Coordinates of N, CA, C and O in Angstrom, one line a residue:
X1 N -13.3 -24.7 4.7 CA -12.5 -23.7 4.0 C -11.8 -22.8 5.0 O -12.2 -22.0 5.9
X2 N -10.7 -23.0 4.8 CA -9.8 -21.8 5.5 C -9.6 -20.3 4.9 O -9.6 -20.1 3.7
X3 N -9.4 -19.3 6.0 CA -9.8 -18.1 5.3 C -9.4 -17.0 6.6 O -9.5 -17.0 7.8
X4 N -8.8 -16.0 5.4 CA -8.2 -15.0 7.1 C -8.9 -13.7 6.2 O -9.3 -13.6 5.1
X5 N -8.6 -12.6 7.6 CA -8.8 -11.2 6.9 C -7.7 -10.4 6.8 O -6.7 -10.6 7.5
X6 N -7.7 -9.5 6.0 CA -6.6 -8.6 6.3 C -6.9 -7.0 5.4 O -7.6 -6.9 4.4
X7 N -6.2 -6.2 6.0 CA -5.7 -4.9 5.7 C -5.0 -5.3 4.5 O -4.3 -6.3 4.5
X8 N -4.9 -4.6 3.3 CA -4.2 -4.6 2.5 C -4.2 -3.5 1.1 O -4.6 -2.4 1.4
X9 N -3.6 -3.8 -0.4 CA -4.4 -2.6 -1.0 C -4.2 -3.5 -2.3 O -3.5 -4.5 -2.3
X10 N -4.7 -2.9 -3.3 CA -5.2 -3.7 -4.3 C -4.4 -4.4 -5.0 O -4.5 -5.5 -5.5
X11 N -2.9 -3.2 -5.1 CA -1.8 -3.9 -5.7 C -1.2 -5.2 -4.8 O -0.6 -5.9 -5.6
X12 N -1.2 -5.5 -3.9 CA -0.9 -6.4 -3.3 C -1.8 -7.9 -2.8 O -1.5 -9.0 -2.3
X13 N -3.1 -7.0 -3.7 CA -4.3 -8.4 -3.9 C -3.5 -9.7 -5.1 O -3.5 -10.9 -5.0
X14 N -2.9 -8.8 -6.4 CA -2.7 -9.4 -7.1 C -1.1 -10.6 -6.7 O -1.0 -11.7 -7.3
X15 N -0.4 -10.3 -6.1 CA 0.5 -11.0 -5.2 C -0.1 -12.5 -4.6 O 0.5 -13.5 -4.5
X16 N -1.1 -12.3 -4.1 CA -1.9 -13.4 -3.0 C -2.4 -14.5 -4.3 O -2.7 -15.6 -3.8
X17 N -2.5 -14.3 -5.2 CA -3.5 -15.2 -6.3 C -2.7 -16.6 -6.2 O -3.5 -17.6 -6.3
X18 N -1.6 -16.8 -6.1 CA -1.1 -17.9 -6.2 C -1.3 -19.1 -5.0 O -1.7 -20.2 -4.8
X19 N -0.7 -17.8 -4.2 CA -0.6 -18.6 -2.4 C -2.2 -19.3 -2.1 O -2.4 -20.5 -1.7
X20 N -3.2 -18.4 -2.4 CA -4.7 -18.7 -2.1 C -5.4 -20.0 -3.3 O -6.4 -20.7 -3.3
X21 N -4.7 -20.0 -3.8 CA -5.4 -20.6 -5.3 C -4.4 -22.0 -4.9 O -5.0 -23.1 -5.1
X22 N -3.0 -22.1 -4.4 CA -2.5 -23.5 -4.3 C -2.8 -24.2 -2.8 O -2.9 -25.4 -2.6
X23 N -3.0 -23.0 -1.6 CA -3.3 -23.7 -0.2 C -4.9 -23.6 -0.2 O -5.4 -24.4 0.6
X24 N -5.6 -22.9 -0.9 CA -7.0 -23.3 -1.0 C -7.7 -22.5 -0.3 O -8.9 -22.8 0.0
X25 N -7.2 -21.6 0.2 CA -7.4 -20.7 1.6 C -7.9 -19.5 0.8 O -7.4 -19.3 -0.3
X26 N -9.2 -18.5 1.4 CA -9.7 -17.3 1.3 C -9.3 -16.4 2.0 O -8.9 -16.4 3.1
X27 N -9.4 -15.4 1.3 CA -8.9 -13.6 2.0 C -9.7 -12.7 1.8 O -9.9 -12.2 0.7
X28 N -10.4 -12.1 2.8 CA -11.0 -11.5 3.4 C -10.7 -9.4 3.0 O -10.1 -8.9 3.9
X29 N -10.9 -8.7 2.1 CA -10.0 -7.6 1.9 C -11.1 -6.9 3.4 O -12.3 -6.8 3.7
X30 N -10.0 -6.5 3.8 CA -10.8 -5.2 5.1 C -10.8 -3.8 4.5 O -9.7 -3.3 4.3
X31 N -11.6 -3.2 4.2 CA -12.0 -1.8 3.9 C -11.4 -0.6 4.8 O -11.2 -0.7 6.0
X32 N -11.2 0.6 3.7 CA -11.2 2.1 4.8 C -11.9 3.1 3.9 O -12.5 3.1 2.8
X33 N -11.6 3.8 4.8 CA -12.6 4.8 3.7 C -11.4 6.2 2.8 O -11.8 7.1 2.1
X34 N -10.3 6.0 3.1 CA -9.8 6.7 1.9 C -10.3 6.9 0.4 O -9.4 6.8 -0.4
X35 N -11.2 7.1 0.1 CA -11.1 7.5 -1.3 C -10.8 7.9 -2.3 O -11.3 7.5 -3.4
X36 N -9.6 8.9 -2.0 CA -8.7 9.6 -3.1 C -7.3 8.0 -3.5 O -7.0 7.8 -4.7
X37 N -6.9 7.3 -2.5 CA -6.4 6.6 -2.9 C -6.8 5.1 -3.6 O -7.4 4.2 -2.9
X38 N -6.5 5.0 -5.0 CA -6.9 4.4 -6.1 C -6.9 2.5 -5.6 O -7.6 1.5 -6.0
X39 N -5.8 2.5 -4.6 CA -4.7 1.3 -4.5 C -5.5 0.9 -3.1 O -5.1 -0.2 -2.7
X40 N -6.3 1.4 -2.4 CA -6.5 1.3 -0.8 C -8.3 0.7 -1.5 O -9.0 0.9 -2.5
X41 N -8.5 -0.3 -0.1 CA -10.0 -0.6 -0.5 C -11.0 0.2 0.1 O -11.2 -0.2 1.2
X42 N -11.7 1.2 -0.2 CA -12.4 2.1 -0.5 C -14.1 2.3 -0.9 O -15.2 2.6 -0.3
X43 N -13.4 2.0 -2.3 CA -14.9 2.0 -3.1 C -14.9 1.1 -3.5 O -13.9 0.3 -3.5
X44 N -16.6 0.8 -4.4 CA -16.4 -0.4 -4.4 C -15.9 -1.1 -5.7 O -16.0 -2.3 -5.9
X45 N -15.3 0.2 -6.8 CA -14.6 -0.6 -7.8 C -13.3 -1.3 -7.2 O -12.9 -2.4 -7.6
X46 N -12.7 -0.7 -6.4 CA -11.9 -1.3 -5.6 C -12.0 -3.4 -4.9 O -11.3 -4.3 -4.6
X47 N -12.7 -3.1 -5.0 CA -13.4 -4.4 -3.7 C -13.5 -5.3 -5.1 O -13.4 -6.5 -4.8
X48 N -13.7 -5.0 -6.4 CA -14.2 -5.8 -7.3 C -13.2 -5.9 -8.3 O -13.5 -6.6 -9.2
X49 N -12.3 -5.5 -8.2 CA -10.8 -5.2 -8.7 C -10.4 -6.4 -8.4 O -10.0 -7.2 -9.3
X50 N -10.4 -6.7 -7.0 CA -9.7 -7.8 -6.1 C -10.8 -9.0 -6.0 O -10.4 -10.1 -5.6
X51 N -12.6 -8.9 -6.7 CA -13.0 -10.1 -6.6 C -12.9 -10.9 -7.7 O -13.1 -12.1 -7.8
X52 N -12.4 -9.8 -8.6 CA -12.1 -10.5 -10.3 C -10.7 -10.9 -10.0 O -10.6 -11.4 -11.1
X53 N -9.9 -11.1 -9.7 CA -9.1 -11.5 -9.7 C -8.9 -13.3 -9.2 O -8.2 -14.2 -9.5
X54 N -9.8 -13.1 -8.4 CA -10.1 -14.7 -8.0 C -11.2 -15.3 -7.1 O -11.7 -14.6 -6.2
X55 N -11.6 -16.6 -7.3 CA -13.3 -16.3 -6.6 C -12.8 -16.6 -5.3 O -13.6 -16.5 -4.5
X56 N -11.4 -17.2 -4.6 CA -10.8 -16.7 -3.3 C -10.7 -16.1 -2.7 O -10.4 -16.4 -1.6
X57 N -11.1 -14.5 -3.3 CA -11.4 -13.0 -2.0 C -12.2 -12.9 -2.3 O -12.8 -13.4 -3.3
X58 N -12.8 -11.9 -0.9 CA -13.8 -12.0 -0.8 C -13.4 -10.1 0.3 O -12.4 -9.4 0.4
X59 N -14.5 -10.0 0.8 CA -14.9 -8.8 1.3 C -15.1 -8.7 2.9 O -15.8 -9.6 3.4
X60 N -14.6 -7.8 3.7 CA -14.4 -8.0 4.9 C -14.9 -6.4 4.7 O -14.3 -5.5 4.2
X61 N -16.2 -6.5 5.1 CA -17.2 -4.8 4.7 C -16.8 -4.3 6.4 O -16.9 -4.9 7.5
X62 N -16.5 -3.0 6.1 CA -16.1 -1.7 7.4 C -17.3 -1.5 7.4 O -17.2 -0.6 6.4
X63 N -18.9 -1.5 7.7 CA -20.0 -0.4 7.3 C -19.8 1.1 8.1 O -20.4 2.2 7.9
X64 N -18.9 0.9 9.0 CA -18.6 2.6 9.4 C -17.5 3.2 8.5 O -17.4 4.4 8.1
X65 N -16.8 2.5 8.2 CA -15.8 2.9 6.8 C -16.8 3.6 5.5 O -17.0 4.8 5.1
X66 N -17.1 2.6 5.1 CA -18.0 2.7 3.7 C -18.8 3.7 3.7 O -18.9 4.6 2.9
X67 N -19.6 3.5 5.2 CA -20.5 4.7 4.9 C -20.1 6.6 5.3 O -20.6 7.6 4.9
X68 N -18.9 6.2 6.0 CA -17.8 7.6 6.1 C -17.6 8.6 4.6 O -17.6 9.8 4.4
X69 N -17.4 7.2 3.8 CA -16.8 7.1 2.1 C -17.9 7.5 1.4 O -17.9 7.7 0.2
X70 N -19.2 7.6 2.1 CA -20.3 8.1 1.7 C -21.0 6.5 0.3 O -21.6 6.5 -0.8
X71 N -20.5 5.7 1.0 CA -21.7 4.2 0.1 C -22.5 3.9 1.4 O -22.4 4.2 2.6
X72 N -23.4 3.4 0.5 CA -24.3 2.3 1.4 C -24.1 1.0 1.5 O -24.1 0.2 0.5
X73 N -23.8 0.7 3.0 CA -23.5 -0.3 3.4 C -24.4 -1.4 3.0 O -23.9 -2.3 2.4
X74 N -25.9 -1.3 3.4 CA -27.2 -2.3 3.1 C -27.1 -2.0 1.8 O -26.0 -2.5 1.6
X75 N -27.4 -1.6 0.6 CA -27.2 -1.8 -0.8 C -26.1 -2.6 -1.2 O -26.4 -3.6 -1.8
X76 N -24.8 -2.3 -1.0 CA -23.6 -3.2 -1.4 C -23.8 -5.0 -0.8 O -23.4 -6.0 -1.3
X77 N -24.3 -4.8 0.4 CA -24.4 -6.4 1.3 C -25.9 -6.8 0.1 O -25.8 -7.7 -0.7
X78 N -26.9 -5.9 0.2 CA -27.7 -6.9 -0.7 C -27.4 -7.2 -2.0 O -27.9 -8.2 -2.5
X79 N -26.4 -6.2 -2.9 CA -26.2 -6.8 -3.9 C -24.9 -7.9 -4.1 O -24.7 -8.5 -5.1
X80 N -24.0 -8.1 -2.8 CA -22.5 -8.5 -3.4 C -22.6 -9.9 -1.8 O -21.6 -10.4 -1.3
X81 N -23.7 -10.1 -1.4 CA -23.9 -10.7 -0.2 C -22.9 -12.1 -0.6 O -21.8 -12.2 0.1
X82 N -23.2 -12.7 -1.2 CA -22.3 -13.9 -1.7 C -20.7 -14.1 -1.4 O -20.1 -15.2 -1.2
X83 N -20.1 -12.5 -1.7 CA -18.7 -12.1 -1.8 C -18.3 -11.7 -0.6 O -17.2 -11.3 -0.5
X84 N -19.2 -11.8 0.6 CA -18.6 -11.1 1.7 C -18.9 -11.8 3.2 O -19.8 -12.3 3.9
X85 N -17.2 -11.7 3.2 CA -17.4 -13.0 4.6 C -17.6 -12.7 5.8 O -18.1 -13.6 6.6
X86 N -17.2 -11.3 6.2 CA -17.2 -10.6 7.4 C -17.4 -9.8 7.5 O -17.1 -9.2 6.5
X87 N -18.1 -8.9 8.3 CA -18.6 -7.5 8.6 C -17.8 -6.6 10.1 O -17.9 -6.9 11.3
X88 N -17.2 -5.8 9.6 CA -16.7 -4.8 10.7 C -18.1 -3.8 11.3 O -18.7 -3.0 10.6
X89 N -18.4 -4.0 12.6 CA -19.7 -3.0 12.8 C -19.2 -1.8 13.7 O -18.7 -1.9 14.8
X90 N -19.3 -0.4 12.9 CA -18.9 0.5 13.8 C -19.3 1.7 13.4 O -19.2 1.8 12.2
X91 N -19.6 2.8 14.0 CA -20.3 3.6 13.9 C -19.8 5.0 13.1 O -18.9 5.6 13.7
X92 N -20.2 5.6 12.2 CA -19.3 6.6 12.1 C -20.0 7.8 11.4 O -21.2 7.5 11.0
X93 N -19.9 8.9 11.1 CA -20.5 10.1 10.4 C -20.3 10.1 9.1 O -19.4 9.3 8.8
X94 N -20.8 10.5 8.2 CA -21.1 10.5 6.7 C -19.5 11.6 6.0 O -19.0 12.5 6.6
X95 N -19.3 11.3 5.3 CA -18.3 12.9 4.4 C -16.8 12.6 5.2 O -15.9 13.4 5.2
X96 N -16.6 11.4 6.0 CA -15.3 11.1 6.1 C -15.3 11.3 7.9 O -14.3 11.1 8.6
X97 N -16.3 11.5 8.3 CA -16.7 11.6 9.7 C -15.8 10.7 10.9 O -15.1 9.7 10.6
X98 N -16.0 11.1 12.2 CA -14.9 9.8 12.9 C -15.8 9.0 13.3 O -17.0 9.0 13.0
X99 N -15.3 8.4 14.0 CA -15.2 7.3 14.4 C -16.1 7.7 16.0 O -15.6 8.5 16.8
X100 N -17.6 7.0 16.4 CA -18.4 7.4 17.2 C -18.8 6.4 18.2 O -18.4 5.3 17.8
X101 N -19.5 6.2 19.4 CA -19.9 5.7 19.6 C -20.9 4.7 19.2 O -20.4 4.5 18.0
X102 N -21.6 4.0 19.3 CA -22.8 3.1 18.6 C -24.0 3.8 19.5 O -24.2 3.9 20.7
X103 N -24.8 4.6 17.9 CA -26.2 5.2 18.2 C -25.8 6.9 18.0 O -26.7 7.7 18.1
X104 N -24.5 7.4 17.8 CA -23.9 8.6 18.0 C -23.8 8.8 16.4 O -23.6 10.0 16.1
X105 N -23.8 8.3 15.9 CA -23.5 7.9 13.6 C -24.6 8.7 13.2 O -25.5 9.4 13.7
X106 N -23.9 8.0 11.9 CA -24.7 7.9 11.0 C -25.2 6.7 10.2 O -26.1 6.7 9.3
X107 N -24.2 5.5 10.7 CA -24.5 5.0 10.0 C -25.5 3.9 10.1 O -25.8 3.7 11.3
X108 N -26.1 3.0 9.1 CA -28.1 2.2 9.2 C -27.0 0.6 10.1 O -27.1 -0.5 9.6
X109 N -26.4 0.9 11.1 CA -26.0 -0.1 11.8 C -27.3 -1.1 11.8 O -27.3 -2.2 11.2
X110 N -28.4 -0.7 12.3 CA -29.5 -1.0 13.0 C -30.1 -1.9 11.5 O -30.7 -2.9 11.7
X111 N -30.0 -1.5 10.2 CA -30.4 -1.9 9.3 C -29.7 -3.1 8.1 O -30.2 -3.8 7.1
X112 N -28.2 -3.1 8.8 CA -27.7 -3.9 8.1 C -28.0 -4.9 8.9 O -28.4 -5.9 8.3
X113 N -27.8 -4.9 10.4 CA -28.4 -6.4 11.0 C -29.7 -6.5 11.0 O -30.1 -7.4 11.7
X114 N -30.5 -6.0 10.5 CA -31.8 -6.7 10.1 C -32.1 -7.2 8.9 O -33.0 -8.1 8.7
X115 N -30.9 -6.5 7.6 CA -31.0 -7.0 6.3 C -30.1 -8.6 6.9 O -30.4 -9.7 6.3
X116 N -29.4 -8.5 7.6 CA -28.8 -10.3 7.1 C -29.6 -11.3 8.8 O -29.4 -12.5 9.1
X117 N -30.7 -10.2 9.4 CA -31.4 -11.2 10.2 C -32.7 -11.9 8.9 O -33.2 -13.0 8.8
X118 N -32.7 -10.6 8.1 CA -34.4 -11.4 7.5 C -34.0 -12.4 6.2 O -34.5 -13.5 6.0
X119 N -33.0 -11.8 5.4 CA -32.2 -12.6 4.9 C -31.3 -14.0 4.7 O -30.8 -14.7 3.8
X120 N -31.4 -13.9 6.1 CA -30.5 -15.1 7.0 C -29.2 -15.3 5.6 O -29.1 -16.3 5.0
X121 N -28.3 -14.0 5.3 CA -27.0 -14.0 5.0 C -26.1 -14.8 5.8 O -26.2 -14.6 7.0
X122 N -25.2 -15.7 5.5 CA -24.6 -16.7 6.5 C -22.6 -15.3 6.4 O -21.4 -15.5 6.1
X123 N -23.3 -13.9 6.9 CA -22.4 -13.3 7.1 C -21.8 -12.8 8.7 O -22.6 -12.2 9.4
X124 N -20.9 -12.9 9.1 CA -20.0 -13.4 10.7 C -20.1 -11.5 10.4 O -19.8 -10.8 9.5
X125 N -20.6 -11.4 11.7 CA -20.1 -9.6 12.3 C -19.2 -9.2 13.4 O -19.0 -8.0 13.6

């Protein structure tokens, strides 16, 4: 299966349905943590906006994004594990916080690679 990631925003999820669905190829949506914008992948009605639309996308999880956006990164991976092909690992503060070192966060870095070590999720980080 071929399959890329990308930046994008929801309205332009629905554009890709064809291209993906005739070359057979998967897309990857990459996360940020804007919030207020409805159209940006965000939350996670967002992310599911774009997985109903085709079982071709799929989820390219920020866990320093997400958890900036104030979700939990290890709750969304254990429940949507299936839907997500790639993991961005980076560190970040809660309530929209920046962007940190690793070990400097907030965020359960340390927890999400142990949920897809004990798990053995077949998810790429």
């Amino acid at each position: 299966m071929g399959a890329i990631t990308a930046s994008s925003t929801v309205s332009c999820a629905k554009r890709l349905v064809p291209f993906v669905t005739k070359h057979k190829i998967s897309v990857a949506f990459h996360g940020h943590s804007d919030v207020r914008n409805p159209n940006e992948f965000a939350k996670p009605e967002s992310f599911f906006q774009a997985l109903d639309m085709s079982p071709r996308f799929a989820v390219n999880l920020d866990i320093g994004h997400f958890w900036a956006a104030n979700y939990d990164p290890v709750a969304f991976i254990e429940q949507y594990h299936d839907r997500i092909l790639v993991l961005h690992l980076k560190d970040r503060k809660k309530d929209q916080g920046p962007n940190v070192p690793w070990g400097q966060g907030d965020t359960p870095i340390k927890e999400v690679l142990q949920l897809l070590k004990e798990e053995k999720y077949p998810i790429r980080g």
